[in-house]
Coordinates of C-alpha atoms in Angstrom, one line a residue:
N1 CA 0.0 0.3 0.4
A2 CA 3.1 2.3 -0.3
C3 CA 2.2 5.4 -2.2
F4 CA 5.6 5.4 -3.9
R5 CA 7.1 2.0 -5.5
D6 CA 10.1 2.9 -7.4
N7 CA 13.7 2.1 -6.8
V8 CA 15.4 5.3 -4.8
Q9 CA 19.3 5.5 -5.0
G10 CA 21.1 8.3 -2.5
D11 CA 25.2 9.5 -3.4
C12 CA 27.9 7.9 -2.3
M13 CA 28.9 7.9 1.0
E14 CA 32.0 6.8 3.5
N15 CA 29.8 4.7 5.7
K16 CA 26.9 3.0 5.0
D17 CA 24.8 5.3 8.2
L18 CA 25.6 8.1 5.8
A19 CA 24.6 6.2 2.7
K20 CA 21.2 5.5 4.2
K21 CA 20.2 8.6 5.4
S22 CA 21.5 10.5 2.0
A23 CA 18.9 7.6 0.0
A24 CA 16.5 8.2 2.8
L25 CA 16.6 12.4 2.0
C26 CA 15.5 11.3 -2.1
L27 CA 13.0 9.4 -0.9
C28 CA 12.0 12.8 0.6
K29 CA 12.1 15.1 -2.1
K30 CA 10.4 12.0 -4.0
L31 CA 7.3 12.1 -1.6
H32 CA 7.5 16.2 -1.7
E33 CA 7.9 16.5 -5.3
I34 CA 4.2 13.7 -5.1
G35 CA 2.5 15.7 -2.6
E36 CA 3.0 12.9 0.2
L37 CA 5.3 15.7 2.2
D38 CA 5.1 19.6 2.9
H39 CA 7.4 21.9 3.1
H40 CA 8.6 20.5 6.1
L41 CA 9.2 17.3 5.0
R42 CA 5.8 16.2 7.0
P43 CA 3.2 14.1 6.1
A44 CA 1.3 16.5 4.4
E45 CA -2.8 16.2 5.4
I46 CA -5.2 15.3 2.5
S47 CA -8.1 17.8 2.3
D48 CA -11.3 16.6 3.6
D49 CA -13.1 17.3 -0.4
S50 CA -10.7 14.4 -2.1
L51 CA -10.9 12.3 1.3
L52 CA -15.2 13.0 1.4
E53 CA -15.5 12.7 -2.1
G54 CA -18.9 10.5 -3.1
L55 CA -19.4 9.7 0.7
V56 CA -21.4 13.2 2.4
D57 CA -21.8 16.6 0.9
V58 CA -20.2 18.9 4.1
P59 CA -20.8 22.3 3.9
P60 CA -18.1 24.5 4.2
E61 CA -16.6 26.0 7.3
A62 CA -15.8 30.4 7.2
P63 CA -12.3 30.3 7.2
I64 CA -10.6 29.8 10.9
K65 CA -9.0 32.6 11.9
A66 CA -5.4 32.3 13.4
G67 CA -4.7 31.2 17.1
E68 CA -9.2 30.3 16.6
P69 CA -10.1 26.5 17.5
Q70 CA -10.6 24.0 15.0
P71 CA -14.0 23.2 13.9
G72 CA -15.4 19.9 15.7
T73 CA -13.3 20.4 18.6
K74 CA -14.4 20.6 22.5
K75 CA -12.7 24.3 22.9
R76 CA -14.7 25.4 20.0
R77 CA -17.8 26.9 21.5
Q78 CA -20.7 28.3 19.2
V79 CA -24.2 30.4 20.7
Y80 CA -27.5 28.8 19.5
D81 CA -31.0 29.4 19.7
K82 CA -32.5 27.2 22.5
E83 CA -35.9 26.1 19.4
V84 CA -39.8 25.8 21.3
C85 CA -41.5 23.2 20.5
Q86 CA -44.3 23.7 17.9
A87 CA -47.1 23.2 20.0
F88 CA -45.5 26.4 22.9
T89 CA -44.8 28.8 19.3
H90 CA -48.0 30.9 18.7
L91 CA -51.2 31.6 20.0
D92 CA -53.6 33.3 17.7
E93 CA -57.5 33.5 17.6
G94 CA -59.0 30.3 16.8
V95 CA -59.7 26.8 18.1
Y96 CA -57.5 25.8 21.5
K97 CA -56.7 23.0 22.6
L98 CA -57.0 22.7 26.6
Y99 CA -55.4 20.1 28.4
F100 CA -55.7 19.0 32.7
I101 CA -52.7 18.6 34.9
T102 CA -52.7 15.9 37.1
I103 CA -49.8 15.7 39.6
Q104 CA -50.0 13.3 42.5
P105 CA -47.9 12.1 45.1
T106 CA -46.0 8.4 44.0
G107 CA -44.5 5.8 46.9
T108 CA -44.5 6.4 50.6
Q109 CA -44.1 10.8 51.2
A110 CA -41.5 11.5 54.2
T111 CA -43.3 14.7 55.3
D112 CA -46.7 15.5 55.8
L113 CA -46.9 18.2 53.2
L114 CA -48.0 16.9 49.9
I115 CA -49.0 17.9 46.6
N116 CA -52.1 16.7 45.0
S117 CA -54.0 18.1 42.7
T118 CA -57.1 15.2 42.6
K119 CA -57.3 16.6 46.4
S120 CA -57.7 20.4 45.4
D121 CA -60.2 22.6 44.6
V122 CA -58.2 24.0 42.0
S123 CA -56.0 22.4 39.7
L124 CA -53.8 23.6 37.0
G125 CA -53.5 23.3 33.0
L126 CA -52.6 24.7 30.1
I127 CA -54.2 26.4 26.6
C128 CA -52.2 26.3 23.5
Q129 CA -52.7 25.0 19.5
G130 CA -50.9 22.0 18.6
N131 CA -51.0 18.8 20.0
L132 CA -48.4 18.1 22.5
I133 CA -46.1 14.0 22.7
H134 CA -47.3 13.6 26.4
C135 CA -46.4 11.1 28.6
P136 CA -46.3 10.8 32.4
F137 CA -43.2 11.7 34.0
T138 CA -41.6 12.2 37.6
L139 CA -41.0 15.6 39.5
Y140 CA -38.8 15.4 42.9
Y141 CA -38.6 17.5 46.1
P142 CA -38.0 17.2 49.1
K143 CA -40.8 19.4 50.2
W144 CA -43.1 16.3 48.5
G145 CA -41.0 13.4 48.0
E146 CA -41.5 12.6 44.2
V147 CA -45.1 13.0 42.5
E148 CA -46.3 11.8 39.2
V149 CA -47.4 14.1 36.3
K150 CA -49.7 13.2 34.1
L151 CA -51.0 15.6 31.2
E152 CA -54.8 14.7 29.8
F153 CA -56.5 16.5 26.6
I154 CA -59.9 17.7 27.4
K155 CA -60.9 19.1 24.9
E156 CA -60.8 22.1 21.5
I157 CA -62.1 25.0 22.8
S158 CA -63.2 28.0 20.1
G159 CA -65.2 31.1 19.8
E160 CA -64.2 32.2 23.5
S161 CA -65.1 35.5 24.3
P162 CA -61.7 38.4 24.3
E163 CA -62.6 39.0 28.0
L164 CA -62.2 35.1 29.0
M165 CA -59.0 35.3 27.2
S166 CA -58.0 38.2 28.2
R167 CA -58.5 37.5 31.7
I168 CA -56.5 34.0 31.8
E169 CA -53.5 35.6 30.4
H170 CA -54.5 37.9 33.5
F171 CA -54.1 34.7 35.4
H172 CA -50.8 33.2 33.6
K173 CA -48.9 36.6 33.6
L174 CA -49.9 37.1 37.5
I175 CA -48.4 33.8 38.5
F176 CA -45.0 33.8 36.4
E177 CA -44.3 37.5 37.3
T178 CA -44.2 36.0 41.4
L179 CA -43.2 32.9 40.7
L180 CA -40.0 33.9 39.2
Q181 CA -39.5 37.3 39.8
I182 CA -39.9 38.4 36.6
N183 CA -37.7 41.7 36.0
S184 CA -39.5 44.7 34.5
V185 CA -36.5 46.0 33.4
L186 CA -35.8 43.5 31.0
F187 CA -38.8 42.0 30.1
D188 CA -42.5 43.2 28.6
F189 CA -45.2 40.8 28.6
N190 CA -46.6 40.5 25.3
A191 CA -49.9 37.6 24.8
K192 CA -49.3 37.6 21.5
G193 CA -46.0 36.3 22.1
S194 CA -47.0 33.5 23.9
G195 CA -47.6 30.0 22.6
V196 CA -48.9 28.4 25.4
Y197 CA -51.2 29.6 29.1
V198 CA -52.0 28.0 32.4
V199 CA -55.4 28.4 33.4
P200 CA -56.5 27.7 36.7
M201 CA -59.4 24.3 36.6
G202 CA -61.6 22.8 38.8
Q203 CA -63.1 19.3 39.6
A204 CA -64.9 19.4 36.3
S205 CA -61.8 19.6 34.1
T206 CA -63.4 22.6 33.1
I207 CA -61.6 26.4 33.4
D208 CA -62.0 27.6 36.9
M209 CA -63.7 31.4 36.8
D210 CA -63.7 32.7 40.2
V211 CA -59.6 32.1 40.6
L212 CA -59.7 34.2 37.4
N213 CA -62.1 36.9 38.3
Q214 CA -60.6 36.2 41.8
V215 CA -57.4 38.3 40.3
C216 CA -58.5 39.6 37.1
S217 CA -58.0 43.7 38.7
L218 CA -54.6 43.0 41.1
E219 CA -52.1 44.2 39.2
S220 CA -49.4 41.8 41.3
L221 CA -50.4 38.6 43.6
R222 CA -48.8 41.1 46.2
A223 CA -50.7 43.9 47.6
P224 CA -48.4 47.3 48.2
I225 CA -46.5 46.6 50.6
V226 CA -47.1 49.1 53.4
C227 CA -44.7 49.2 57.0
S228 CA -47.5 50.3 59.2
S229 CA -50.8 49.1 59.4
Q230 CA -54.3 51.2 58.7
A231 CA -56.0 53.1 61.1
G232 CA -58.0 51.4 63.5
S233 CA -57.5 47.9 65.1
F234 CA -56.2 45.1 62.8
S235 CA -59.3 41.9 62.8
F236 CA -57.9 38.3 62.8
Q237 CA -59.9 36.2 60.5
S238 CA -58.3 32.6 60.9
S239 CA -60.6 31.2 57.8
C240 CA -57.6 33.2 55.5
Y241 CA -55.4 31.9 56.9
E242 CA -56.0 28.3 56.6
D243 CA -54.2 26.9 53.8
A244 CA -52.2 30.2 52.9
I245 CA -49.0 31.2 51.5
I246 CA -48.3 34.9 53.3
Y247 CA -45.3 37.4 52.9
P248 CA -43.8 39.9 55.2
L249 CA -45.4 43.6 54.4
Y250 CA -42.3 44.9 56.3
E251 CA -39.5 43.4 54.0
T252 CA -38.5 45.5 50.7
G253 CA -36.3 45.0 47.7
K254 CA -36.1 42.9 45.2
T255 CA -37.1 39.8 46.6
V256 CA -39.9 39.2 49.4
R257 CA -40.0 35.8 51.4
M258 CA -42.7 33.7 50.5
F259 CA -43.8 31.3 54.1
Y260 CA -46.6 28.5 54.1
V261 CA -48.8 28.7 56.8
K262 CA -48.0 25.6 58.8
Q263 CA -50.3 26.3 61.8
I264 CA -52.2 29.2 63.8
L265 CA -50.7 29.3 67.4
T266 CA -53.6 30.0 69.6
N267 CA -51.6 30.1 72.4
Y268 CA -49.4 33.0 71.0
T269 CA -49.7 36.5 70.6
P270 CA -47.6 39.3 70.0
Q271 CA -46.8 39.9 74.0
A272 CA -45.7 36.4 74.0
E273 CA -42.0 36.0 75.3
F274 CA -39.1 36.4 72.0
P275 CA -37.0 33.7 72.5
R276 CA -34.3 33.5 74.8
S277 CA -31.0 32.6 72.1
K278 CA -31.9 36.3 71.2
K279 CA -32.3 38.6 74.2
L280 CA -32.5 41.7 72.9
C281 CA -36.3 42.0 72.9
T282 CA -38.9 40.5 75.7
S283 CA -42.0 40.0 72.9
Y284 CA -42.9 40.0 69.5
F285 CA -43.8 42.9 69.5
D286 CA -40.6 44.7 70.9
Y287 CA -38.8 42.8 67.7
Y288 CA -40.9 43.9 65.3
T289 CA -41.1 47.3 66.5
Q290 CA -36.9 47.9 66.8
K291 CA -36.0 46.2 64.0
Y292 CA -38.8 46.5 61.3
D293 CA -40.5 50.0 62.8
A294 CA -43.8 48.1 62.7
K295 CA -46.8 48.9 64.2
I296 CA -48.7 45.9 65.6
S297 CA -52.0 47.2 66.6
N298 CA -53.9 44.2 68.0
M299 CA -52.3 42.5 70.2
Q300 CA -54.4 39.5 70.9
Q301 CA -54.4 38.3 67.5
P302 CA -52.7 34.6 67.3
L303 CA -49.1 33.7 65.8
L304 CA -49.0 31.7 62.8
A305 CA -45.9 29.4 62.8
A306 CA -44.5 29.6 59.0
K307 CA -42.7 27.6 56.9
H308 CA -40.6 28.9 54.3
V309 CA -41.8 28.2 50.4
P310 CA -38.6 26.9 48.3
K311 CA -37.1 29.4 46.5
E312 CA -35.7 25.9 44.0
L313 CA -37.9 25.9 41.2
N314 CA -35.6 22.6 39.2
Y315 CA -37.8 19.4 39.7
L316 CA -36.4 17.2 37.7
K317 CA -33.5 15.0 39.5
P318 CA -34.1 13.8 42.4
P319 CA -32.4 15.8 45.9
S320 CA -28.8 14.7 47.6
S321 CA -29.8 12.9 51.3
Y322 CA -27.8 15.4 52.5
K323 CA -30.2 18.2 50.4
Q324 CA -33.6 16.6 51.2
K325 CA -32.3 15.6 55.4
K326 CA -31.5 19.5 55.6
K327 CA -34.9 20.7 53.9
L328 CA -36.9 18.1 56.0
N329 CA -34.9 19.7 59.6
S330 CA -35.9 23.1 58.6
D331 CA -37.8 25.0 61.5
S332 CA -40.8 26.9 61.3
V333 CA -40.6 31.0 62.3
K334 CA -43.3 32.7 64.6
L335 CA -44.8 35.6 62.4
V336 CA -47.9 37.9 62.7
P337 CA -50.9 37.6 60.9
E338 CA -51.2 41.7 61.0
L339 CA -47.7 41.8 59.1
C340 CA -47.9 39.6 56.6
G341 CA -49.5 39.6 52.8
I342 CA -52.3 36.4 51.7
L343 CA -51.5 35.6 48.5
P344 CA -55.1 35.4 47.2
L345 CA -54.2 32.0 45.3
K346 CA -54.1 29.2 48.1
A347 CA -51.1 26.9 49.0
S348 CA -52.4 23.7 48.0
L349 CA -52.7 25.3 44.2
W350 CA -49.5 27.4 45.0
W351 CA -47.3 24.0 45.4
Q352 CA -48.9 23.4 41.1
V353 CA -47.8 26.1 40.5
M354 CA -44.4 25.3 41.7
C355 CA -44.3 23.0 39.4
I356 CA -45.1 24.4 36.2
P357 CA -41.6 25.6 35.2
S358 CA -40.2 21.8 35.3
I359 CA -43.3 20.7 33.6
L360 CA -43.3 23.0 30.4
H361 CA -39.1 22.2 30.1
R362 CA -39.8 18.6 30.3
L363 CA -42.5 19.0 27.5
N364 CA -40.8 21.6 25.7
S365 CA -37.7 18.5 25.3
L366 CA -40.0 15.8 24.6
N367 CA -41.9 17.7 21.9
L368 CA -38.8 18.5 20.6
A369 CA -37.2 15.0 20.4
H370 CA -40.5 13.8 18.4
Q371 CA -40.2 16.6 15.9
L372 CA -36.6 15.4 15.7
N373 CA -38.0 12.1 14.7
A374 CA -40.8 12.9 12.9
T375 CA -38.1 15.4 10.2
I376 CA -35.0 12.7 10.5
S377 CA -37.0 9.2 10.5
D378 CA -38.6 6.7 9.0
S379 CA -40.1 5.3 12.5
G380 CA -42.8 7.4 13.8
L381 CA -44.7 7.3 17.1
T382 CA -47.9 5.4 17.2
S383 CA -49.7 7.5 19.4
E384 CA -49.7 11.5 20.2
C385 CA -50.9 10.1 24.3
L386 CA -47.9 7.7 25.6
D387 CA -49.9 6.2 28.1
H388 CA -46.4 3.9 29.7
K389 CA -44.8 6.3 32.2
I390 CA -41.1 7.7 31.6
I391 CA -38.0 5.3 32.6
F392 CA -34.8 6.7 33.3
N393 CA -33.1 3.4 32.9
W394 CA -34.9 2.2 29.7
S395 CA -32.3 1.6 28.2
E396 CA -31.0 -0.7 30.8
E397 CA -34.3 -2.8 30.3
V398 CA -34.3 -3.2 26.5
I399 CA -31.3 -4.9 27.1
A400 CA -32.5 -7.1 29.6
R401 CA -35.8 -8.0 27.8
T402 CA -33.5 -8.7 24.2
R403 CA -31.9 -11.1 25.7
E404 CA -34.3 -12.8 28.5
T405 CA -34.0 -16.1 25.6
Q406 CA -30.2 -16.0 26.7
Q407 CA -29.9 -14.6 22.7
N408 CA -26.4 -13.3 21.7
L409 CA -27.0 -9.5 22.0
C410 CA -25.6 -8.7 18.7
V411 CA -27.4 -10.9 17.4
S412 CA -30.2 -9.3 18.9
L413 CA -29.8 -5.8 18.0
V414 CA -30.0 -6.4 14.6
E415 CA -32.7 -8.9 14.3
R416 CA -34.7 -6.3 16.4
K417 CA -37.5 -4.6 14.4
S418 CA -39.8 -1.7 15.9
D419 CA -41.7 1.5 14.0
F420 CA -42.5 3.2 17.5
M421 CA -40.0 5.7 18.7
H422 CA -40.2 7.1 22.5
P423 CA -39.2 10.6 21.9
F424 CA -37.9 10.0 25.7
A425 CA -34.6 7.8 24.3
L426 CA -34.0 10.8 21.9
L427 CA -34.5 13.0 24.7
H428 CA -31.9 10.8 26.6
A429 CA -29.1 11.3 23.9
L430 CA -29.9 14.6 23.2
T431 CA -29.2 15.8 26.9
L432 CA -25.8 16.8 28.1
R433 CA -24.1 16.3 31.5
G434 CA -23.9 19.3 32.3
A435 CA -27.5 19.8 32.4
N436 CA -28.2 18.1 36.0
D437 CA -30.7 16.3 34.6
N438 CA -32.2 12.5 36.0
F439 CA -30.1 11.3 32.8
D440 CA -27.7 12.4 30.2
L441 CA -26.0 10.6 26.3
E442 CA -22.7 9.5 27.8
R443 CA -23.7 6.1 27.6
L444 CA -25.4 6.2 24.5
E445 CA -22.4 7.8 23.3
V446 CA -20.3 5.1 23.2
L447 CA -22.9 2.4 21.8
G448 CA -23.5 4.9 19.1
D449 CA -20.0 5.5 18.8
S450 CA -19.0 2.0 18.1
F451 CA -22.2 1.1 15.9
L452 CA -20.8 3.9 13.5
K453 CA -17.3 2.8 13.5
Y454 CA -18.2 -0.3 12.1
I455 CA -21.4 0.7 10.0
T456 CA -18.4 3.0 7.7
S457 CA -15.9 0.3 7.8
E458 CA -18.0 -2.2 6.1
Y459 CA -19.3 0.2 4.3
L460 CA -16.1 1.4 2.7
F461 CA -14.4 -2.1 2.9
L462 CA -17.3 -3.2 0.5
K463 CA -18.1 -0.2 -1.8
E464 CA -14.4 0.9 -2.2
T465 CA -12.8 -3.0 -3.2
K466 CA -9.6 -0.9 -4.8
N467 CA -8.1 1.4 -2.1
H468 CA -5.8 -0.7 0.9
E469 CA -6.3 -0.7 4.1
G470 CA -4.5 2.8 5.1
R471 CA -6.9 4.9 2.5
L472 CA -9.8 3.2 4.0
T473 CA -8.9 4.1 7.4
Q474 CA -8.3 7.9 6.1
R475 CA -11.5 7.7 4.6
R476 CA -13.4 6.4 7.6
G477 CA -11.9 8.1 9.9
K478 CA -12.9 12.2 7.9
L479 CA -16.2 10.6 7.4
I480 CA -16.6 9.9 11.0
C481 CA -14.6 12.7 12.9
N482 CA -16.5 15.1 15.0
R483 CA -16.2 18.0 12.7
T484 CA -17.9 15.7 9.6
L485 CA -20.9 14.6 12.5
F486 CA -21.2 18.5 14.0
S487 CA -21.3 19.9 10.7
L488 CA -24.4 17.4 9.5
A489 CA -26.1 18.1 12.8
K490 CA -26.2 21.8 12.2
L491 CA -28.2 20.6 9.1
K492 CA -30.8 19.4 10.5
A493 CA -30.9 21.8 13.8
V494 CA -29.6 19.8 16.2
P495 CA -28.4 22.1 17.8
Q496 CA -30.8 24.0 18.6
K497 CA -32.8 20.1 20.4
I498 CA -30.0 19.9 22.7
Q499 CA -30.4 20.7 26.3
S500 CA -27.3 21.9 27.7
V501 CA -28.1 24.1 30.7
N502 CA -28.5 22.7 34.2
L503 CA -32.8 24.4 34.8
E504 CA -33.0 27.5 36.9
P505 CA -36.5 29.2 35.4
P506 CA -35.7 31.9 36.6
V507 CA -31.9 32.7 35.0
N508 CA -32.1 30.5 31.7
G509 CA -35.9 29.3 31.8
F510 CA -38.7 29.5 29.1
L511 CA -41.0 32.2 29.9
P512 CA -43.7 32.3 28.2
G513 CA -45.3 35.3 27.0
F514 CA -42.5 38.0 28.3
L515 CA -40.0 39.2 25.6
M516 CA -36.6 40.7 26.3
K517 CA -37.1 44.8 25.4
P518 CA -35.3 45.3 22.3
K519 CA -33.4 48.1 24.0
V520 CA -32.5 46.1 26.8
N521 CA -30.9 43.5 24.7
E522 CA -29.0 46.2 22.7
Q523 CA -27.5 47.6 25.9
L524 CA -26.4 44.4 27.2
R525 CA -24.5 43.0 23.9
R526 CA -23.2 46.0 23.4
Y527 CA -21.8 46.1 26.9
D528 CA -20.9 42.8 26.2
V529 CA -22.9 41.8 30.0
A530 CA -21.6 38.5 30.6
Y531 CA -25.0 36.2 29.8
D532 CA -25.1 35.2 34.0
K533 CA -25.2 38.4 34.7
W534 CA -28.6 39.3 32.7
A535 CA -31.1 38.5 35.3
R536 CA -29.2 40.5 37.7
V537 CA -29.3 43.9 35.8
D538 CA -31.5 46.4 38.2
N539 CA -30.4 50.0 36.5
L540 CA -29.5 50.2 32.3
D541 CA -27.6 53.0 33.7
D542 CA -25.5 51.1 35.0
L543 CA -24.8 48.3 32.5
K544 CA -21.4 50.6 31.1
Q545 CA -20.2 50.5 34.9
E546 CA -21.1 46.8 35.5
A547 CA -19.5 45.6 32.1
E548 CA -16.0 47.9 32.5
E549 CA -16.3 45.9 36.0
M550 CA -16.8 42.3 34.6
E551 CA -13.7 43.2 32.4
I552 CA -11.5 43.9 35.3
D553 CA -12.5 41.0 37.0
S554 CA -11.6 38.8 33.8
E555 CA -7.6 40.2 34.0
G556 CA -4.9 38.0 34.0
K557 CA -7.5 34.8 34.2
E558 CA -6.4 32.3 31.1
S559 CA -9.8 30.9 29.4
K560 CA -9.2 27.1 29.8
N561 CA -11.8 27.1 26.7
N562 CA -11.4 30.1 24.8
T563 CA -14.9 30.6 24.3
G564 CA -14.4 34.2 23.2
S565 CA -17.1 36.5 24.3
C566 CA -19.4 35.0 26.8
C567 CA -22.9 37.5 25.9
Y568 CA -25.6 36.3 24.8
N569 CA -29.8 35.8 25.9
P570 CA -29.8 33.0 28.7
W571 CA -33.5 32.8 28.1
S572 CA -33.4 32.2 24.4
Q573 CA -29.7 31.0 23.6
H574 CA -27.2 28.8 24.5
M575 CA -23.5 27.7 24.4
L576 CA -22.5 24.4 23.0
S577 CA -18.8 23.3 21.8
D578 CA -18.6 21.7 18.0
K579 CA -18.2 18.2 20.3
S580 CA -21.1 18.1 22.1
I581 CA -23.1 18.1 19.5
A582 CA -20.7 15.4 17.8
D583 CA -21.3 13.2 20.9
S584 CA -25.0 13.9 20.7
V585 CA -25.5 13.2 16.9
E586 CA -23.5 9.1 17.6
A587 CA -26.2 9.0 21.0
L588 CA -29.0 9.6 18.6
I589 CA -27.6 6.8 16.8
G590 CA -27.5 4.3 19.9
A591 CA -30.7 5.2 20.8
Y592 CA -31.9 4.6 17.5
L593 CA -29.9 1.0 17.4
L594 CA -30.9 -0.1 20.3
T595 CA -35.0 1.0 20.4
G596 CA -35.2 0.1 16.4
G597 CA -31.8 -2.5 15.6
T598 CA -29.5 -1.9 12.8
D599 CA -31.9 -0.7 10.3
A600 CA -33.6 2.3 12.3
A601 CA -29.7 3.3 12.7
I602 CA -28.8 2.4 9.1
N603 CA -32.1 5.5 8.2
F604 CA -31.2 7.4 10.8
L605 CA -27.4 8.1 9.5
H606 CA -29.2 7.9 5.8
K607 CA -31.5 10.9 6.8
L608 CA -28.9 12.6 8.5
G609 CA -26.5 12.9 5.2
L610 CA -23.6 9.8 6.2

């Protein structure tokens, strides 16, 4: 398989060693003449175009500047838009689809705080115009343990009055503003920009008009913050504090803590003795008067035993045992009712509202996986509603079922046939480890990488009978390299569907209906404000100073990834390395192979462009 087969004769030299070196130099000159060696007498790199000729059409890359990372490598990271599934992209006048969200506890609960929509007077639903691919999935939180989420299609609705839609939009706006503490400096609410609305649902699986009417006149779910009581004595009504979410009126600032009422302490009043560990005050009345300058008019009102409403809104992954124990052992605090505002929504409903960001994230990612399957593969879903629950270790179960007859696993995969592709299998392959989800693509990537090497080796061996093994290895290497896989994935919009970042709804989550102000977006990019600081912007006048401080902080720090500017919109964009995208393609190959066998995997490669 040598590229040069003629005899080479060197000059006559004084000894054998020099004669060998002379012959070697003559051979190098010959190899340079035929293009096998470059001007430095090193092996010349064969152009990608020549190696991939007749195998795949890879779009040309833009010229790479000196010092920049090469395409297909881990060091090259680029910003991509986060794709939103078709069902969530637009909501125009016409026929809407109403879905009911059921949230139920599963297994033994380690706490007396339960979230169960089936036992609540008010539940939640979704309104959108597209068909949602959905299946039961689990959410986790130590406050209430594991819960199973199911989405049920109720009916199509049309001809609804503009007044009703306006109230639904207002309810949707209020709960997102309160839950995620939307920064009004950055965002405007545009109802037409939302493709999905969250709605309150009654027990009869109909839209709950009582809740909509209750909040329709409110500008915020929190009453105006007032540090002193109104004239006259405060009148305590116990019914207002049952199953209630409260917040201190004396706290000011960007974030206001919220609490849920655990118990009404009838044996405690504002004049009760303050805890001995804090000897600065003799009573609760003295404490609130001295620290907050708050006035309490009713000395007979009972105190409230309350616990913090958790700020964590990512329930996609089980918490660590240490974190769970810490949360469950958190102590309650005693609050004065007169100094607290009451959320107009019951606590039993608010627990469901807190699950909405995780639910929307999971539904969006599942539907994106389904759209990818419909676009790039012939194997489609057999039903829009998948009754079987998401099983995170599904790949192990597939292997176990495949080997029930003690058959060779490789033979089983070859013979395996399926016309059904669960979207979660593809979501598994689209989820990076950095997403910190309950699963990632790592294991599927190993399977897909091995199959890709085998199937391309077989193809080239059978197709190119005249090429020697060295040429076949070169061709195969270029065909399955990260650069090729990355380029083909971009053509199919795979990067936009990848789940890459740890979900923090207020910082990088899906905000239906809330659009960043164009002027703000322009200024943030002009001053090159880092993506992780966008959510903390309070005043546009300080942007320039903040950008300068960020530049000073970053001086002298060598960037390991050579990412360049990290200025992008974290709510609608994310940054991915070329290698991560290529890894996701390999994991997709593994998912199709494990689910549908070799035919499904080969079909995926064909549709991808290989």
